[in-house]
Tab-separated table of C-alpha atoms in Angstrom:
chain	number	residue	atom	x	y	z
A	845	MET	CA	86.015	55.341	78.303
A	846	THR	CA	84.299	57.340	81.033
A	847	ALA	CA	82.229	56.144	83.950
A	848	VAL	CA	78.516	56.871	83.858
A	849	GLY	CA	75.680	56.455	86.293
A	850	PRO	CA	75.947	56.523	90.077
A	851	PHE	CA	79.622	55.464	90.029
A	852	ALA	CA	80.812	58.453	87.965
A	853	PRO	CA	81.643	60.674	91.008
A	854	LEU	CA	83.468	57.768	92.656
A	855	ALA	CA	85.502	57.182	89.501
A	856	ASP	CA	86.430	60.868	89.270
A	857	ALA	CA	87.515	60.910	92.904
A	858	ALA	CA	89.530	57.704	92.505
A	859	ALA	CA	91.329	59.154	89.483
A	860	THR	CA	92.255	62.278	91.447
A	861	VAL	CA	93.547	60.179	94.351
A	862	LEU	CA	95.580	57.921	92.056
A	863	VAL	CA	97.248	60.944	90.485
A	864	GLY	CA	97.650	63.136	93.554
A	865	VAL	CA	98.736	60.729	96.294
A	866	PRO	CA	101.871	59.378	94.522
A	867	VAL	CA	103.022	62.927	93.760
A	868	TRP	CA	102.494	63.925	97.402
A	869	VAL	CA	104.353	60.838	98.650
A	870	VAL	CA	107.327	61.385	96.335
A	871	TYR	CA	107.759	65.094	96.947
A	872	TRP	CA	106.551	65.553	100.525
A	873	ALA	CA	106.528	62.294	102.496
A	874	ARG	CA	109.867	61.027	101.150
A	875	ARG	CA	111.757	64.294	100.684
A	876	LEU	CA	110.427	67.563	102.029
A	877	ALA	CA	108.951	66.199	105.270
A	878	LYS	CA	112.477	65.194	106.314
A	879	ALA	CA	114.199	68.239	104.831
A	880	ARG	CA	115.827	71.044	106.782
A	881	HIS	CA	113.247	73.225	108.501
A	882	THR	CA	113.828	76.458	106.624
A	883	SER	CA	111.566	79.494	106.434
A	884	LEU	CA	110.193	78.193	103.128
A	885	TRP	CA	109.409	74.843	104.787
A	886	PHE	CA	107.425	76.555	107.536
A	887	ALA	CA	105.765	78.783	104.906
A	888	TYR	CA	104.285	75.620	103.418
A	889	VAL	CA	103.395	73.758	106.613
A	890	LEU	CA	101.747	76.711	108.376
A	891	PRO	CA	99.577	78.582	105.836
A	892	VAL	CA	99.099	75.755	103.326
A	893	GLY	CA	99.167	72.600	105.443
A	894	VAL	CA	97.616	73.826	108.686
A	895	GLY	CA	95.759	76.903	107.434
A	896	GLY	CA	94.426	75.373	104.226
A	897	SER	CA	93.234	72.280	106.065
A	898	ALA	CA	91.483	74.404	108.679
A	899	VAL	CA	89.734	76.463	105.995
A	900	LEU	CA	88.591	73.279	104.255
A	901	ALA	CA	87.153	71.888	107.500
A	902	VAL	CA	85.456	75.180	108.452
A	903	VAL	CA	83.867	75.583	105.008
A	904	GLY	CA	82.680	71.971	104.960
A	905	ALA	CA	81.245	72.191	108.473
A	906	SER	CA	79.503	75.475	107.657
A	907	ILE	CA	77.846	74.042	104.553
A	908	ALA	CA	76.701	70.897	106.357
A	909	VAL	CA	75.336	72.765	109.393
A	910	TYR	CA	73.615	75.312	107.152
A	911	GLN	CA	71.861	72.631	105.125
A	912	VAL	CA	70.646	70.912	108.293
A	913	LEU	CA	69.369	74.185	109.783
A	914	VAL	CA	67.586	75.192	106.586
A	915	TRP	CA	65.874	71.814	106.371
A	916	THR	CA	64.940	71.884	110.072
A	917	VAL	CA	63.853	75.472	110.755
A	918	GLY	CA	64.451	77.321	107.499
A	919	ASP	CA	62.934	77.435	104.035
A	920	PRO	CA	64.084	74.503	101.859
A	921	GLU	CA	62.001	76.024	99.035
A	922	GLY	CA	60.050	72.874	98.300
A	923	ALA	CA	63.044	70.663	97.543
A	924	SER	CA	62.941	66.999	98.482
A	925	ALA	CA	65.327	65.663	101.104
A	926	ALA	CA	67.467	64.004	98.431
A	927	GLN	CA	67.748	67.239	96.463
A	928	HIS	CA	68.339	69.430	99.502
A	929	PHE	CA	71.071	67.248	101.008
A	930	SER	CA	72.741	66.358	97.695
A	931	GLY	CA	75.808	68.423	98.602
A	932	THR	CA	76.024	67.339	102.237
A	933	PRO	CA	78.204	64.235	101.624
A	934	VAL	CA	80.795	66.415	99.878
A	935	ALA	CA	80.693	68.914	102.746
A	936	GLY	CA	81.087	66.111	105.284
A	937	ALA	CA	84.018	64.701	103.330
A	938	CYS	CA	85.641	68.148	103.369
A	939	VAL	CA	85.314	68.206	107.158
A	940	VAL	CA	86.891	64.761	107.550
A	941	VAL	CA	89.728	65.382	105.083
A	942	GLY	CA	90.357	68.858	106.466
A	943	LEU	CA	90.544	67.641	110.067
A	944	VAL	CA	92.845	64.729	109.190
A	945	SER	CA	95.132	67.000	107.165
A	946	TRP	CA	95.122	69.609	109.942
A	947	TRP	CA	95.962	66.956	112.542
A	948	TYR	CA	98.816	65.600	110.420
A	949	HIS	CA	100.402	68.972	109.679
A	950	ARG	CA	99.940	70.004	113.296
A	951	ARG	CA	101.934	66.947	114.387
A	952	VAL	CA	104.629	67.754	111.820
A	953	LEU	CA	104.773	71.301	113.161
A	954	VAL	CA	105.067	70.193	116.790
A	955	ALA	CA	107.868	67.780	115.902
A	956	ALA	CA	109.738	70.518	114.035
A	957	ALA	CA	109.340	73.152	116.763
A	958	PRO	CA	108.776	71.480	120.158
A	959	GLY	CA	107.851	73.616	123.118
A	960	ARG	CA	106.317	77.075	122.917
A	961	THR	CA	108.207	78.891	120.182
A	962	GLU	CA	107.389	81.679	117.750
A	963	VAL	CA	106.252	78.993	115.313
A	964	THR	CA	103.679	77.858	117.892
A	965	ARG	CA	102.429	81.418	118.225
A	966	VAL	CA	102.146	81.839	114.457
A	967	TYR	CA	100.037	78.656	114.358
A	968	GLU	CA	97.721	79.854	117.130
A	969	TYR	CA	97.214	83.295	115.611
A	970	LEU	CA	96.681	81.769	112.170
A	971	MET	CA	93.921	79.514	113.502
A	972	SER	CA	92.420	82.423	115.435
A	973	GLY	CA	92.405	84.568	112.298
A	974	ILE	CA	90.702	81.902	110.175
A	975	ALA	CA	87.979	81.392	112.773
A	976	LEU	CA	87.550	85.142	113.277
A	977	ALA	CA	87.087	85.639	109.533
A	978	ALA	CA	84.256	83.092	109.528
A	979	ALA	CA	82.615	84.666	112.581
A	980	THR	CA	82.911	88.172	111.102
A	981	VAL	CA	81.201	87.072	107.900
A	982	GLY	CA	78.530	85.484	110.096
A	983	VAL	CA	77.897	88.755	111.942
A	984	THR	CA	77.681	90.570	108.611
A	985	LEU	CA	75.083	88.132	107.279
A	986	VAL	CA	73.031	88.373	110.478
A	987	VAL	CA	72.904	92.175	110.210
A	988	VAL	CA	71.964	91.926	106.522
A	989	ALA	CA	69.152	89.500	107.367
A	990	LEU	CA	67.851	91.745	110.163
A	991	VAL	CA	67.706	94.737	107.809
A	992	GLU	CA	65.911	92.619	105.213
A	993	ALA	CA	63.394	91.543	107.853
A	994	LEU	CA	62.783	95.103	109.086
A	995	VAL	CA	62.631	96.575	105.582
A	996	PRO	CA	61.130	93.851	103.386
A	997	ALA	CA	61.287	94.146	99.611
A	998	GLY	CA	58.234	94.206	97.397
A	999	PHE	CA	59.235	90.845	95.974
A	1000	GLU	CA	61.932	88.438	97.113
A	1001	ILE	CA	64.914	87.649	94.906
A	1002	GLY	CA	67.402	84.940	95.811
A	1003	THR	CA	67.724	83.510	99.312
A	1004	SER	CA	64.909	84.092	101.796
A	1005	VAL	CA	65.431	86.231	104.889
A	1006	THR	CA	65.240	83.167	107.131
A	1007	ASN	CA	67.910	81.334	105.171
A	1008	SER	CA	70.166	84.415	105.146
A	1009	LEU	CA	69.850	84.606	108.921
A	1010	LEU	CA	70.623	80.893	109.252
A	1011	ALA	CA	73.738	81.324	107.092
A	1012	GLY	CA	75.028	83.979	109.469
A	1013	VAL	CA	74.153	81.923	112.536
A	1014	THR	CA	75.933	78.925	111.020
A	1015	LEU	CA	79.189	80.830	110.537
A	1016	LEU	CA	78.930	82.193	114.073
A	1017	VAL	CA	78.355	78.706	115.478
A	1018	VAL	CA	81.286	77.248	113.520
A	1019	GLY	CA	83.765	80.124	113.723
A	1020	GLY	CA	82.920	81.688	117.086
A	1021	PRO	CA	83.879	78.829	119.437
A	1022	LEU	CA	87.014	78.050	117.409
A	1023	TRP	CA	88.135	81.677	117.578
A	1024	TRP	CA	87.430	81.861	121.298
A	1025	ALA	CA	89.386	78.665	121.990
A	1026	PHE	CA	92.588	79.973	120.395
A	1027	TRP	CA	92.214	83.654	121.253
A	1028	SER	CA	91.406	83.048	124.926
A	1029	HIS	CA	94.462	80.788	125.200
A	1030	VAL	CA	96.911	83.380	123.866
A	1031	GLY	CA	95.034	86.056	125.810
A	1032	ARG	CA	95.613	84.254	129.113
A	1033	LEU	CA	99.337	84.077	128.403
A	1034	ALA	CA	99.447	87.754	127.481
A	1035	ARG	CA	97.460	88.804	130.558
A	1036	ALA	CA	99.856	86.820	132.732
A	1037	GLY	CA	102.402	89.502	131.930
A	1038	VAL	CA	104.761	87.252	129.998
A	1039	GLU	CA	106.955	89.715	128.124
A	1040	VAL	CA	107.796	87.268	125.368
A	1041	GLU	CA	104.072	86.882	124.614
A	1042	LEU	CA	103.293	90.596	124.613
A	1043	GLY	CA	106.303	91.361	122.445
A	1044	SER	CA	105.858	88.421	120.095
A	1045	PRO	CA	106.237	89.414	116.406
A	1046	ALA	CA	103.361	87.056	115.540
A	1047	ARG	CA	101.065	88.838	118.011
A	1048	ARG	CA	102.054	92.285	116.763
A	1049	VAL	CA	101.521	91.325	113.122
A	1050	TYR	CA	98.172	89.688	113.930
A	1051	LEU	CA	96.851	92.725	115.791
A	1052	VAL	CA	98.162	95.283	113.298
A	1053	VAL	CA	96.853	93.371	110.274
A	1054	LEU	CA	93.367	92.956	111.743
A	1055	PHE	CA	93.291	96.567	112.910
A	1056	GLY	CA	94.423	97.783	109.485
A	1057	LEU	CA	92.256	95.512	107.346
A	1058	GLY	CA	89.220	96.148	109.516
A	1059	GLY	CA	89.800	99.888	109.313
A	1060	VAL	CA	90.215	99.853	105.532
A	1061	ALA	CA	87.085	97.720	105.086
A	1062	ALA	CA	85.131	100.056	107.371
A	1063	VAL	CA	86.236	103.146	105.428
A	1064	VAL	CA	85.335	101.555	102.087
A	1065	SER	CA	81.949	100.529	103.496
A	1066	VAL	CA	81.279	104.091	104.670
A	1067	LEU	CA	82.074	105.427	101.204
A	1068	VAL	CA	79.815	102.880	99.495
A	1069	ALA	CA	76.972	103.497	101.957
A	1070	ALA	CA	77.324	107.266	101.532
A	1071	PHE	CA	77.276	106.920	97.746
A	1072	LEU	CA	74.107	104.806	97.860
A	1073	ALA	CA	72.446	107.245	100.260
A	1074	ILE	CA	73.288	110.296	98.127
A	1075	GLN	CA	72.175	108.492	94.988
A	1076	GLY	CA	68.880	107.575	96.642
A	1077	VAL	CA	68.286	111.133	97.885
A	1078	LEU	CA	68.869	112.565	94.420
A	1079	GLN	CA	66.587	110.039	92.742
A	1080	THR	CA	63.656	109.255	95.021
A	1081	GLY	CA	64.633	110.495	98.479
A	1082	ILE	CA	65.393	108.331	101.498
A	1083	ASP	CA	62.909	105.478	101.521
A	1084	ALA	CA	62.783	101.786	102.386
A	1085	ALA	CA	64.403	100.797	99.091
A	1086	VAL	CA	67.459	102.988	99.774
A	1087	VAL	CA	67.817	101.609	103.301
A	1088	ARG	CA	67.620	98.094	101.921
A	1089	ASP	CA	70.251	98.861	99.273
A	1090	MET	CA	72.586	100.059	102.039
A	1091	ARG	CA	72.232	96.898	104.126
A	1092	ILE	CA	75.407	95.165	102.903
A	1093	PRO	CA	77.884	98.078	103.306
A	1094	VAL	CA	76.310	98.980	106.663
A	1095	ALA	CA	76.621	95.378	107.862
A	1096	ILE	CA	80.255	95.221	106.728
A	1097	LEU	CA	80.899	98.558	108.442
A	1098	LEU	CA	79.504	97.364	111.769
A	1099	ALA	CA	81.352	94.031	111.740
A	1100	THR	CA	84.734	95.350	110.585
A	1101	ALA	CA	84.585	98.414	112.827
A	1102	VAL	CA	84.166	96.164	115.860
A	1103	VAL	CA	87.044	93.929	114.722
A	1104	SER	CA	89.323	96.885	114.010
A	1105	GLY	CA	88.457	98.763	117.197
A	1106	TYR	CA	88.833	95.728	119.436
A	1107	HIS	CA	92.219	94.668	118.082
A	1108	GLY	CA	93.447	98.260	118.072
A	1109	ALA	CA	92.571	98.509	121.763
A	1110	VAL	CA	94.352	95.219	122.497
A	1111	TYR	CA	97.442	96.433	120.642
A	1112	ARG	CA	97.555	99.695	122.609
A	1113	ASP	CA	97.110	97.787	125.871
A	1114	ASP	CA	99.992	95.476	124.940
A	1115	ARG	CA	102.252	98.454	124.199
A	1116	SER	CA	101.399	100.066	127.540
A	1117	ARG	CA	102.257	96.903	129.475
A	1118	LEU	CA	105.589	96.229	127.804
A	1119	PRO	CA	108.598	97.486	129.771
A	1120	VAL	CA	110.457	100.399	128.257
A	1121	ALA	CA	113.271	99.021	126.170
A	1122	GLU	CA	116.677	99.845	127.535
A	1123	VAL	CA	119.078	101.611	125.216
A	1124	ARG	CA	121.681	99.044	124.317
A	1125	HIS	CA	125.292	100.100	123.919
A	1126	GLY	CA	127.223	97.359	122.251
A	1127	PRO	CA	128.381	95.910	118.962
A	1128	ARG	CA	126.242	96.547	115.910
A	1129	TYR	CA	127.543	93.482	114.090
A	1130	VAL	CA	128.373	90.018	115.439
A	1131	LEU	CA	129.970	87.156	113.522
A	1132	LEU	CA	129.642	83.754	115.200
A	1133	VAL	CA	132.082	81.071	114.056
A	1134	GLY	CA	131.471	77.585	115.390
A	1135	SER	CA	128.876	74.838	115.276
A	1136	PRO	CA	125.883	74.994	112.891
A	1137	ASP	CA	123.242	77.549	113.797
A	1138	ASP	CA	120.384	76.096	115.859
A	1139	GLY	CA	118.537	79.352	116.356
A	1140	VAL	CA	121.421	80.979	118.217
A	1141	GLY	CA	121.765	83.703	115.587
A	1142	ARG	CA	118.189	84.892	115.997
A	1143	ALA	CA	118.411	84.685	119.789
A	1144	VAL	CA	121.627	86.728	119.972
A	1145	ALA	CA	120.251	89.292	117.520
A	1146	HIS	CA	117.106	89.654	119.630
A	1147	LEU	CA	119.005	90.042	122.903
A	1148	THR	CA	121.765	92.367	121.661
A	1149	GLY	CA	120.073	94.317	118.878
A	1150	ALA	CA	123.013	93.585	116.596
A	1151	ARG	CA	123.041	92.089	113.121
A	1152	VAL	CA	124.288	88.524	113.465
A	1153	ASP	CA	125.831	86.153	110.928
A	1154	VAL	CA	126.766	82.557	111.721
A	1155	TRP	CA	129.590	80.679	110.010
A	1156	THR	CA	130.226	76.971	110.606
A	1157	ARG	CA	133.666	75.598	111.394
A	1158	THR	CA	134.636	72.719	109.114
A	1159	ASP	CA	137.160	71.130	111.478
A	1160	GLY	CA	134.455	69.880	113.857
A	1161	THR	CA	136.160	71.220	116.989
A	1162	ALA	CA	133.457	73.670	118.018
A	1163	GLY	CA	131.272	72.925	120.992
A	1164	PRO	CA	127.538	73.688	121.118
A	1165	TRP	CA	126.428	77.290	121.399
A	1166	VAL	CA	125.091	78.587	124.715
A	1167	VAL	CA	123.136	81.768	124.090
A	1168	ASP	CA	123.795	83.323	127.514
A	1169	ASP	CA	127.548	82.787	127.155
A	1170	VAL	CA	127.545	84.291	123.667
A	1171	VAL	CA	125.586	87.351	124.812
A	1172	ALA	CA	127.960	87.837	127.749
A	1173	ALA	CA	130.966	87.631	125.429
A	1174	VAL	CA	129.442	90.101	122.993
A	1175	SER	CA	128.404	92.532	125.735
A	1176	SER	CA	131.892	92.545	127.246
A	1177	SER	CA	133.397	93.895	124.036
A	1178	GLY	CA	133.517	97.612	123.379
A	1179	ALA	CA	134.029	97.254	119.633
A	1180	ASP	CA	131.404	98.078	117.027
A	1181	ALA	CA	131.884	94.666	115.419
A	1182	VAL	CA	132.748	91.417	117.180
A	1183	THR	CA	133.737	87.934	116.081
A	1184	VAL	CA	132.993	85.147	118.551
A	1185	VAL	CA	134.845	81.919	117.795
A	1186	ALA	CA	133.703	78.711	119.506
A	1187	GLY	CA	136.580	76.304	120.027
A	1188	PRO	CA	137.468	73.328	122.202
A	1189	ALA	CA	138.570	75.638	125.028
A	1190	GLY	CA	135.472	77.826	124.939
A	1191	LEU	CA	134.637	81.163	123.347
A	1192	GLU	CA	137.195	83.600	121.979
A	1193	THR	CA	136.062	87.165	121.326
A	1194	VAL	CA	137.825	89.342	118.767
A	1195	GLY	CA	136.908	93.001	118.278
A	1196	MET	CA	136.916	94.282	114.703
A	1197	ARG	CA	136.672	97.551	112.827
A	1198	ARG	CA	136.551	98.473	109.191
A	1199	ALA	CA	139.889	99.366	107.630
């Protein structure tokens, strides 16, 4: 038996909730939320939990704002208010659910990695990237709409020029402030000359990816625009129709070229402000034997440049790791490989070499 009439959507939604919520509670709330915070755990919480929720909220907000703008100043194409706003409740629900889910996963993330850590930076650059993607699409649509307005077609197919422009403005209004909020925050920290911010792996990956993707998209757009131009010249010559056909690749070229050029310039500025790395002379391999690893392995590897493995003592006599003490012990050894054993009396350093 299926629900019919005005309650059919409510019944479908209730069925989805009844199936999905128990599965989420069993697998996430009762098990994985309290599990060890491994790389796989963060790979779910960051891109899926935080990122997916943010995308849902941005898409929902964009649809709702667009529908309001079209009804207010755009071209609703003769639809009644009920018809025009039929999808707005779903868009609003996406905003609410997305924001609640984002808030929840953000709290989980803060509890798992308190303070300003690399996980915090990954979160900030992820949010900045999502917002920048929306704003970039908005710029592209605005350029497309401007070309359509300057070079009108003989007859209009699809969305009107006004509505295309409003779609671009909507994405700029939704994505622009969000991008600026996160990007200006990390930018202030980087401009303050904090070395850990300038040299952050998350920042480097963010800048390189945007520079690379923007560059690739710009090159592809140039090729497509050139193909359309050559095709038009061979067929009818350069006229308004050819210019109009080139509007999308040209708009993508302008938007992605700005994104690529800007982030490439930021990356080069970061590299110029980082101090020259000192050549480290020390062990190439470090084995730490003691208490369970609480990030000490990554910290020692970063500070010494060595490959680090951590083994846990089973007798429970090891004290907590102190990164500075471990680095000092490693640096004092002239061997290519070092074992640092944490015991009740402190650290014991043993140089090693292959037989």
